[in-house]
Amino acid sequence: MRQPLLALASFAVLAASASAQTYVGSYRVQDGAAWDTNPQVYSAQEAAALLFGGAPTDYAISINPSISNPSTITHTGYYSPWGLECGVFPEGGKVDQGASGYDDPGGINTARSAYVDDNCFEDQTNYVWRVQATPLKATPVPGLGLLGLLSLSAVLGGVGFGLKHRSG
């Protein structure tokens, strides 16, 4: 009896966490501050929050240029790693080794930012989608009512009583 109830509760939690995505804009990695000014390191989601407001978790990032179909969201972004070519990495990741900032301490892959003018080019664009929780609509569901619940309790109690006496 506990397993079906647990499964039902799990489904309800998953259904309650449904979300919708709305395209809000894009940014090029190279539009960030110049690397040699030691700018702050940003994840793709942090850069989106900086540019569009809100919190990093409000956004999903995609390298797919489709702006009308949320199913194309890749949850990855273009990043500029220090001393390496522009690459694609998870939307929430970043690297900032040593002291704070993209150019400190310097060295191959000691920093990786989604918003810095260093190793990415004009066509390496991160597409930003706002993630919004969608409220669940209340749907009337036929129920047992008080009399039905009492009847069900009596039946289940009787089944339990019968099992108890048979096993003893």
Coordinates of N, CA and C in Angstrom, one line a residue:
M1 N 0.8 -1.2 0.0 CA 0.0 0.0 0.0 C 0.9 1.3 0.0
R2 N 2.0 1.2 0.7 CA 2.9 2.4 0.7 C 3.5 2.7 -0.6
Q3 N 3.9 1.7 -1.4 CA 4.5 1.9 -2.7 C 3.7 2.7 -3.6
P4 N 2.4 2.3 -3.8 CA 1.5 3.1 -4.7 C 1.3 4.5 -4.3
L5 N 1.2 4.7 -3.0 CA 1.1 6.1 -2.4 C 2.3 6.9 -2.7
L6 N 3.5 6.3 -2.5 CA 4.8 6.9 -2.7 C 4.9 7.3 -4.2
A7 N 4.5 6.4 -5.1 CA 4.6 6.7 -6.5 C 3.7 7.8 -6.9
L8 N 2.5 7.9 -6.3 CA 1.5 8.9 -6.6 C 2.1 10.3 -6.1
A9 N 2.6 10.3 -4.9 CA 3.2 11.5 -4.3 C 4.4 12.0 -5.2
S10 N 5.2 11.1 -5.7 CA 6.3 11.5 -6.5 C 5.8 12.1 -7.8
F11 N 4.8 11.5 -8.4 CA 4.2 12.1 -9.6 C 3.7 13.5 -9.4
A12 N 3.0 13.7 -8.2 CA 2.5 15.0 -7.9 C 3.6 16.0 -7.8
V13 N 4.7 15.6 -7.2 CA 5.8 16.6 -7.0 C 6.4 16.9 -8.4
L14 N 6.6 15.9 -9.2 CA 7.1 16.2 -10.6 C 6.2 17.1 -11.4
A15 N 4.9 16.8 -11.3 CA 3.9 17.6 -12.0 C 3.9 19.1 -11.5
A16 N 4.1 19.3 -10.2 CA 4.1 20.6 -9.6 C 5.3 21.4 -10.0
S17 N 6.4 20.7 -10.4 CA 7.6 21.4 -10.8 C 7.7 21.7 -12.3
A18 N 6.6 21.6 -13.0 CA 6.6 21.9 -14.4 C 7.0 23.3 -14.7
S19 N 7.6 23.6 -15.8 CA 8.1 24.9 -16.0 C 7.9 25.3 -17.5
A20 N 7.9 26.5 -17.8 CA 7.8 27.0 -19.2 C 9.0 27.9 -19.4
Q21 N 9.5 27.9 -20.6 CA 10.6 28.7 -21.0 C 10.2 29.7 -22.0
T22 N 10.7 31.0 -21.8 CA 10.4 32.1 -22.7 C 11.7 32.7 -23.2
Y23 N 11.9 32.8 -24.5 CA 13.1 33.3 -25.0 C 13.2 34.8 -24.7
V24 N 14.3 35.3 -24.1 CA 14.4 36.7 -23.7 C 15.5 37.5 -24.5
G25 N 16.4 36.8 -25.1 CA 17.5 37.5 -25.8 C 18.7 36.6 -25.9
S26 N 19.8 37.3 -26.3 CA 21.1 36.6 -26.5 C 22.2 37.5 -26.2
Y27 N 23.4 36.9 -26.0 CA 24.6 37.8 -25.9 C 25.8 37.0 -26.5
R28 N 26.7 37.8 -26.9 CA 28.0 37.2 -27.4 C 29.0 37.2 -26.3
V29 N 29.7 36.1 -26.2 CA 30.7 36.0 -25.2 C 31.7 37.1 -25.2
Q30 N 32.1 37.5 -26.4 CA 33.1 38.6 -26.6 C 32.6 40.0 -26.3
D31 N 31.3 40.1 -26.0 CA 30.8 41.4 -25.6 C 31.2 41.8 -24.1
G32 N 31.7 40.8 -23.4 CA 32.2 41.1 -22.0 C 33.4 42.0 -22.0
A33 N 33.9 42.3 -20.8 CA 35.1 43.1 -20.7 C 36.3 42.4 -21.3
A34 N 37.3 43.2 -21.7 CA 38.6 42.7 -22.2 C 39.3 41.8 -21.2
W35 N 39.9 40.7 -21.6 CA 40.5 39.7 -20.7 C 41.6 40.4 -19.9
D36 N 42.4 41.3 -20.5 CA 43.5 41.9 -19.7 C 43.2 42.9 -18.7
T37 N 41.9 43.2 -18.5 CA 41.4 44.1 -17.4 C 41.0 43.2 -16.2
N38 N 41.3 41.9 -16.3 CA 41.0 41.0 -15.2 C 39.5 41.1 -14.7
P39 N 38.6 40.9 -15.7 CA 37.1 41.0 -15.3 C 36.7 39.8 -14.5
Q40 N 35.5 40.0 -13.9 CA 34.9 38.9 -13.1 C 34.6 37.7 -14.1
V41 N 34.7 36.5 -13.6 CA 34.4 35.3 -14.3 C 32.9 35.0 -14.1
Y42 N 32.2 34.7 -15.3 CA 30.8 34.4 -15.2 C 30.4 33.1 -15.9
S43 N 29.5 32.4 -15.2 CA 28.9 31.2 -15.9 C 27.9 31.8 -16.9
A44 N 27.5 31.0 -17.9 CA 26.5 31.5 -18.9 C 25.2 31.9 -18.2
Q45 N 24.8 31.3 -17.1 CA 23.6 31.7 -16.4 C 23.8 33.0 -15.6
E46 N 25.0 33.1 -15.0 CA 25.3 34.4 -14.3 C 25.4 35.6 -15.3
A47 N 25.9 35.4 -16.5 CA 26.0 36.4 -17.5 C 24.6 36.8 -17.9
A48 N 23.7 35.8 -18.0 CA 22.3 36.1 -18.4 C 21.6 37.0 -17.3
A49 N 21.9 36.6 -16.0 CA 21.3 37.4 -14.9 C 21.9 38.8 -14.9
L50 N 23.1 38.9 -15.2 CA 23.8 40.3 -15.2 C 23.1 41.1 -16.3
L51 N 22.8 40.5 -17.4 CA 22.3 41.3 -18.6 C 20.8 41.5 -18.6
F52 N 20.1 40.5 -18.1 CA 18.6 40.5 -18.2 C 17.9 40.6 -16.8
G53 N 18.7 40.7 -15.7 CA 18.1 40.8 -14.4 C 17.7 39.4 -13.8
G54 N 17.5 39.4 -12.5 CA 17.1 38.2 -11.8 C 18.3 37.4 -11.3
A55 N 18.0 36.1 -11.1 CA 19.0 35.2 -10.5 C 19.5 34.3 -11.6
P56 N 20.7 33.7 -11.5 CA 21.2 32.8 -12.5 C 20.2 31.6 -12.7
T57 N 19.6 31.1 -11.7 CA 18.7 30.0 -11.8 C 17.4 30.3 -12.5
D58 N 17.2 31.6 -12.8 CA 16.0 32.0 -13.6 C 16.2 31.7 -15.1
Y59 N 17.3 31.2 -15.5 CA 17.7 31.1 -16.9 C 18.1 29.8 -17.4
A60 N 17.8 29.4 -18.6 CA 18.4 28.3 -19.3 C 19.1 28.8 -20.5
I61 N 20.3 28.3 -20.8 CA 21.1 28.8 -21.9 C 21.2 27.7 -23.0
S62 N 21.3 28.2 -24.2 CA 21.4 27.3 -25.3 C 22.3 27.9 -26.4
I63 N 23.0 27.0 -27.1 CA 23.8 27.5 -28.2 C 23.1 27.3 -29.5
N64 N 21.9 26.6 -29.4 CA 21.1 26.4 -30.6 C 20.3 27.8 -30.9
P65 N 20.4 28.3 -32.1 CA 19.8 29.6 -32.4 C 18.3 29.6 -32.5
S66 N 17.6 28.5 -32.4 CA 16.2 28.5 -32.4 C 15.6 29.3 -31.3
I67 N 14.8 30.3 -31.6 CA 14.3 31.1 -30.5 C 12.8 30.9 -30.3
S68 N 12.2 29.9 -31.0 CA 10.8 29.7 -30.9 C 10.4 28.3 -30.4
N69 N 11.4 27.4 -30.2 CA 11.1 26.1 -29.8 C 12.0 25.7 -28.5
P70 N 11.4 25.8 -27.3 CA 12.1 25.5 -26.1 C 12.7 24.1 -26.1
S71 N 12.2 23.2 -26.9 CA 12.8 21.8 -26.8 C 14.2 21.8 -27.4
T72 N 14.6 22.9 -28.0 CA 16.0 22.9 -28.6 C 17.0 23.4 -27.6
I73 N 16.6 23.8 -26.4 CA 17.5 24.3 -25.4 C 18.6 23.3 -25.0
T74 N 19.8 23.7 -25.1 CA 20.9 22.7 -24.9 C 21.5 22.7 -23.5
H75 N 21.2 23.7 -22.7 CA 21.7 23.8 -21.3 C 23.2 23.9 -21.3
T76 N 23.8 24.4 -22.4 CA 25.2 24.7 -22.5 C 25.4 26.1 -23.1
G77 N 26.6 26.6 -23.0 CA 26.9 27.9 -23.5 C 28.3 27.9 -24.0
Y78 N 28.6 28.9 -24.8 CA 30.0 29.2 -25.3 C 30.7 29.8 -24.1
Y79 N 31.9 29.4 -24.0 CA 32.8 30.0 -22.9 C 34.2 30.2 -23.5
S80 N 34.9 31.2 -23.0 CA 36.2 31.5 -23.3 C 37.1 31.0 -22.2
P81 N 37.9 29.9 -22.4 CA 38.9 29.4 -21.4 C 40.2 30.2 -21.6
W82 N 40.8 30.6 -20.6 CA 42.1 31.3 -20.6 C 43.1 30.5 -21.4
G83 N 43.6 31.0 -22.5 CA 44.7 30.3 -23.2 C 44.2 29.2 -24.2
L84 N 42.9 29.0 -24.3 CA 42.4 27.9 -25.2 C 41.4 28.5 -26.1
E85 N 41.0 27.7 -27.1 CA 39.9 28.2 -28.0 C 38.6 28.2 -27.3
C86 N 37.7 29.0 -27.9 CA 36.3 29.1 -27.4 C 35.7 27.7 -27.4
G87 N 34.9 27.3 -26.4 CA 34.4 26.0 -26.3 C 33.0 26.0 -25.7
V88 N 32.3 24.8 -25.8 CA 31.0 24.7 -25.2 C 31.1 23.9 -23.9
F89 N 30.4 24.5 -22.9 CA 30.5 23.9 -21.6 C 29.1 24.0 -20.9
P90 N 28.8 23.3 -19.8 CA 27.5 23.4 -19.1 C 27.2 24.8 -18.7
E91 N 25.9 25.1 -18.8 CA 25.4 26.5 -18.5 C 25.8 27.1 -17.2
G92 N 25.9 26.3 -16.2 CA 26.2 26.8 -14.8 C 27.6 26.7 -14.4
G93 N 28.5 26.3 -15.3 CA 29.9 26.1 -14.9 C 30.7 27.3 -15.2
K94 N 31.9 27.4 -14.5 CA 32.9 28.4 -14.7 C 34.1 28.0 -14.0
V95 N 35.3 28.5 -14.3 CA 36.5 28.2 -13.7 C 37.2 29.6 -13.3
D96 N 37.6 29.7 -12.1 CA 38.3 30.9 -11.6 C 39.4 30.5 -10.6
Q97 N 40.5 29.9 -11.0 CA 41.5 29.5 -10.1 C 42.4 30.6 -9.6
G98 N 43.0 30.5 -8.5 CA 43.8 31.5 -7.9 C 43.0 32.7 -7.5
A99 N 43.6 33.9 -7.6 CA 42.9 35.1 -7.1 C 41.7 35.4 -8.1
S100 N 40.8 36.1 -7.6 CA 39.5 36.4 -8.3 C 39.8 37.2 -9.6
G101 N 39.2 36.8 -10.7 CA 39.3 37.5 -11.9 C 39.8 36.6 -13.0
Y102 N 39.5 36.9 -14.3 CA 39.8 36.1 -15.4 C 41.3 36.0 -15.7
D103 N 42.0 37.1 -15.5 CA 43.4 37.1 -15.9 C 44.4 36.9 -14.7
D104 N 43.9 36.5 -13.6 CA 44.8 36.4 -12.4 C 44.5 35.0 -11.8
P105 N 45.4 34.0 -11.9 CA 46.8 34.2 -12.0 C 47.3 34.1 -13.5
G106 N 46.4 33.7 -14.4 CA 46.9 33.5 -15.8 C 47.4 32.1 -15.9
G107 N 47.3 31.6 -17.1 CA 47.8 30.2 -17.4 C 46.7 29.4 -18.0
I108 N 47.1 28.4 -18.8 CA 46.2 27.6 -19.6 C 45.0 27.1 -18.7
N109 N 43.8 27.4 -19.1 CA 42.6 26.9 -18.4 C 42.5 27.3 -16.9
T110 N 43.1 28.4 -16.5 CA 42.9 28.8 -15.1 C 41.7 29.6 -14.9
A111 N 41.1 30.0 -16.0 CA 39.8 30.7 -15.9 C 39.0 30.3 -17.1
R112 N 37.6 30.3 -16.9 CA 36.7 30.0 -18.0 C 35.5 30.9 -17.8
S113 N 35.2 31.7 -18.7 CA 34.1 32.7 -18.5 C 33.2 32.7 -19.8
A114 N 31.9 32.9 -19.5 CA 30.9 33.0 -20.6 C 30.7 34.4 -21.0
Y115 N 31.4 35.4 -20.4 CA 31.2 36.8 -20.8 C 32.5 37.5 -20.6
V116 N 33.4 37.4 -21.6 CA 34.7 38.0 -21.6 C 35.2 38.1 -23.0
D117 N 35.9 39.2 -23.3 CA 36.4 39.4 -24.7 C 37.8 38.8 -24.7
D118 N 37.9 37.5 -25.2 CA 39.2 36.8 -25.2 C 39.2 35.9 -26.5
N119 N 38.8 34.7 -26.3 CA 39.0 33.7 -27.4 C 37.7 33.3 -28.2
C120 N 36.6 33.9 -28.0 CA 35.4 33.6 -28.7 C 35.2 34.7 -29.8
F121 N 34.5 34.3 -30.9 CA 34.3 35.2 -32.0 C 32.8 35.6 -32.0
E122 N 32.5 36.5 -33.0 CA 31.2 37.1 -33.1 C 30.1 36.1 -33.3
D123 N 30.3 35.0 -33.9 CA 29.2 34.0 -34.1 C 29.0 33.1 -33.0
Q124 N 29.7 33.2 -31.9 CA 29.6 32.3 -30.7 C 28.7 33.1 -29.7
T125 N 27.4 32.8 -29.9 CA 26.3 33.5 -29.2 C 25.6 32.5 -28.2
N126 N 25.3 33.0 -27.0 CA 24.5 32.3 -26.1 C 23.1 32.8 -26.1
Y127 N 22.1 31.9 -26.3 CA 20.7 32.3 -26.4 C 20.1 32.0 -25.0
V128 N 19.4 33.0 -24.5 CA 18.9 33.0 -23.1 C 17.4 32.8 -23.1
W129 N 17.0 31.9 -22.3 CA 15.6 31.5 -22.0 C 15.3 31.7 -20.5
R130 N 14.2 32.4 -20.2 CA 13.8 32.6 -18.8 C 12.9 31.3 -18.5
V131 N 13.2 30.7 -17.4 CA 12.5 29.6 -16.9 C 11.5 30.0 -15.9
Q132 N 10.2 29.7 -16.1 CA 9.2 30.2 -15.2 C 8.4 29.0 -14.8
A133 N 8.1 28.9 -13.5 CA 7.3 27.9 -13.0 C 5.8 28.1 -13.5
T134 N 5.2 27.1 -13.9 CA 3.8 27.3 -14.4 C 2.9 26.7 -13.3
P135 N 2.0 27.6 -12.8 CA 1.0 27.1 -11.8 C 0.1 26.0 -12.4
L136 N -0.1 25.1 -11.5 CA -1.0 24.0 -11.9 C -2.4 24.4 -11.8
K137 N -3.2 24.1 -12.8 CA -4.7 24.4 -12.8 C -5.4 23.4 -11.9
A138 N -6.3 23.9 -11.1 CA -7.1 23.1 -10.3 C -8.1 22.3 -11.2
T139 N -8.1 21.1 -11.1 CA -9.0 20.2 -11.9 C -9.9 19.5 -10.9
P140 N -11.2 19.7 -11.1 CA -12.1 18.9 -10.2 C -11.9 17.4 -10.4
V141 N -11.8 16.7 -9.4 CA -11.7 15.2 -9.5 C -12.8 14.6 -8.6
P142 N -13.5 13.7 -9.2 CA -14.6 13.0 -8.5 C -14.0 12.3 -7.3
G143 N -14.6 12.4 -6.1 CA -14.0 11.8 -4.9 C -15.0 10.8 -4.3
L144 N -14.6 10.2 -3.3 CA -15.4 9.3 -2.6 C -16.4 10.0 -1.7
G145 N -16.1 11.1 -1.2 CA -16.9 11.8 -0.2 C -16.7 11.1 1.2
L146 N -17.3 11.7 2.2 CA -17.1 11.2 3.5 C -17.7 9.7 3.7
L147 N -18.9 9.5 3.1 CA -19.4 8.2 3.2 C -18.6 7.1 2.5
G148 N -18.0 7.5 1.3 CA -17.2 6.6 0.6 C -15.9 6.3 1.3
L149 N -15.3 7.3 2.0 CA -14.1 7.1 2.7 C -14.3 6.2 3.9
L150 N -15.4 6.4 4.6 CA -15.8 5.5 5.7 C -16.0 4.1 5.3
S151 N -16.6 3.9 4.1 CA -16.9 2.6 3.6 C -15.5 1.9 3.2
L152 N -14.7 2.7 2.6 CA -13.3 2.2 2.2 C -12.6 1.8 3.4
S153 N -12.6 2.6 4.5 CA -11.9 2.3 5.7 C -12.5 1.0 6.3
A154 N -13.8 0.8 6.3 CA -14.4 -0.4 6.8 C -13.9 -1.6 6.0
V155 N -13.9 -1.5 4.7 CA -13.5 -2.6 3.9 C -12.0 -3.0 4.1
L156 N -11.2 -2.0 4.1 CA -9.7 -2.2 4.3 C -9.5 -2.7 5.8
G157 N -10.2 -2.2 6.7 CA -10.1 -2.7 8.1 C -10.6 -4.2 8.2
G158 N -11.6 -4.5 7.5 CA -12.1 -5.9 7.5 C -11.1 -6.8 6.8
V159 N -10.5 -6.4 5.7 CA -9.5 -7.2 5.1 C -8.3 -7.4 6.0
G160 N -7.9 -6.4 6.7 CA -6.8 -6.5 7.6 C -7.1 -7.4 8.8
F161 N -8.4 -7.3 9.2 CA -8.9 -8.2 10.4 C -8.9 -9.6 9.9
G162 N -9.3 -9.9 8.7 CA -9.4 -11.3 8.2 C -8.0 -11.9 8.0
L163 N -7.0 -11.1 7.6 CA -5.7 -11.5 7.4 C -5.0 -11.8 8.7
K164 N -5.4 -11.0 9.7 CA -4.8 -11.2 11.0 C -5.2 -12.5 11.7
H165 N -6.5 -12.8 11.5 CA -7.0 -14.1 12.1 C -6.6 -15.3 11.4
R166 N -6.3 -15.2 10.1 CA -5.9 -16.4 9.3 C -4.5 -16.7 9.6
S167 N -3.6 -15.7 9.8 CA -2.2 -16.0 10.1 C -1.9 -16.4 11.5
G168 N -2.9 -16.2 12.4 CA -2.6 -16.6 13.8 C -3.1 -17.9 14.1

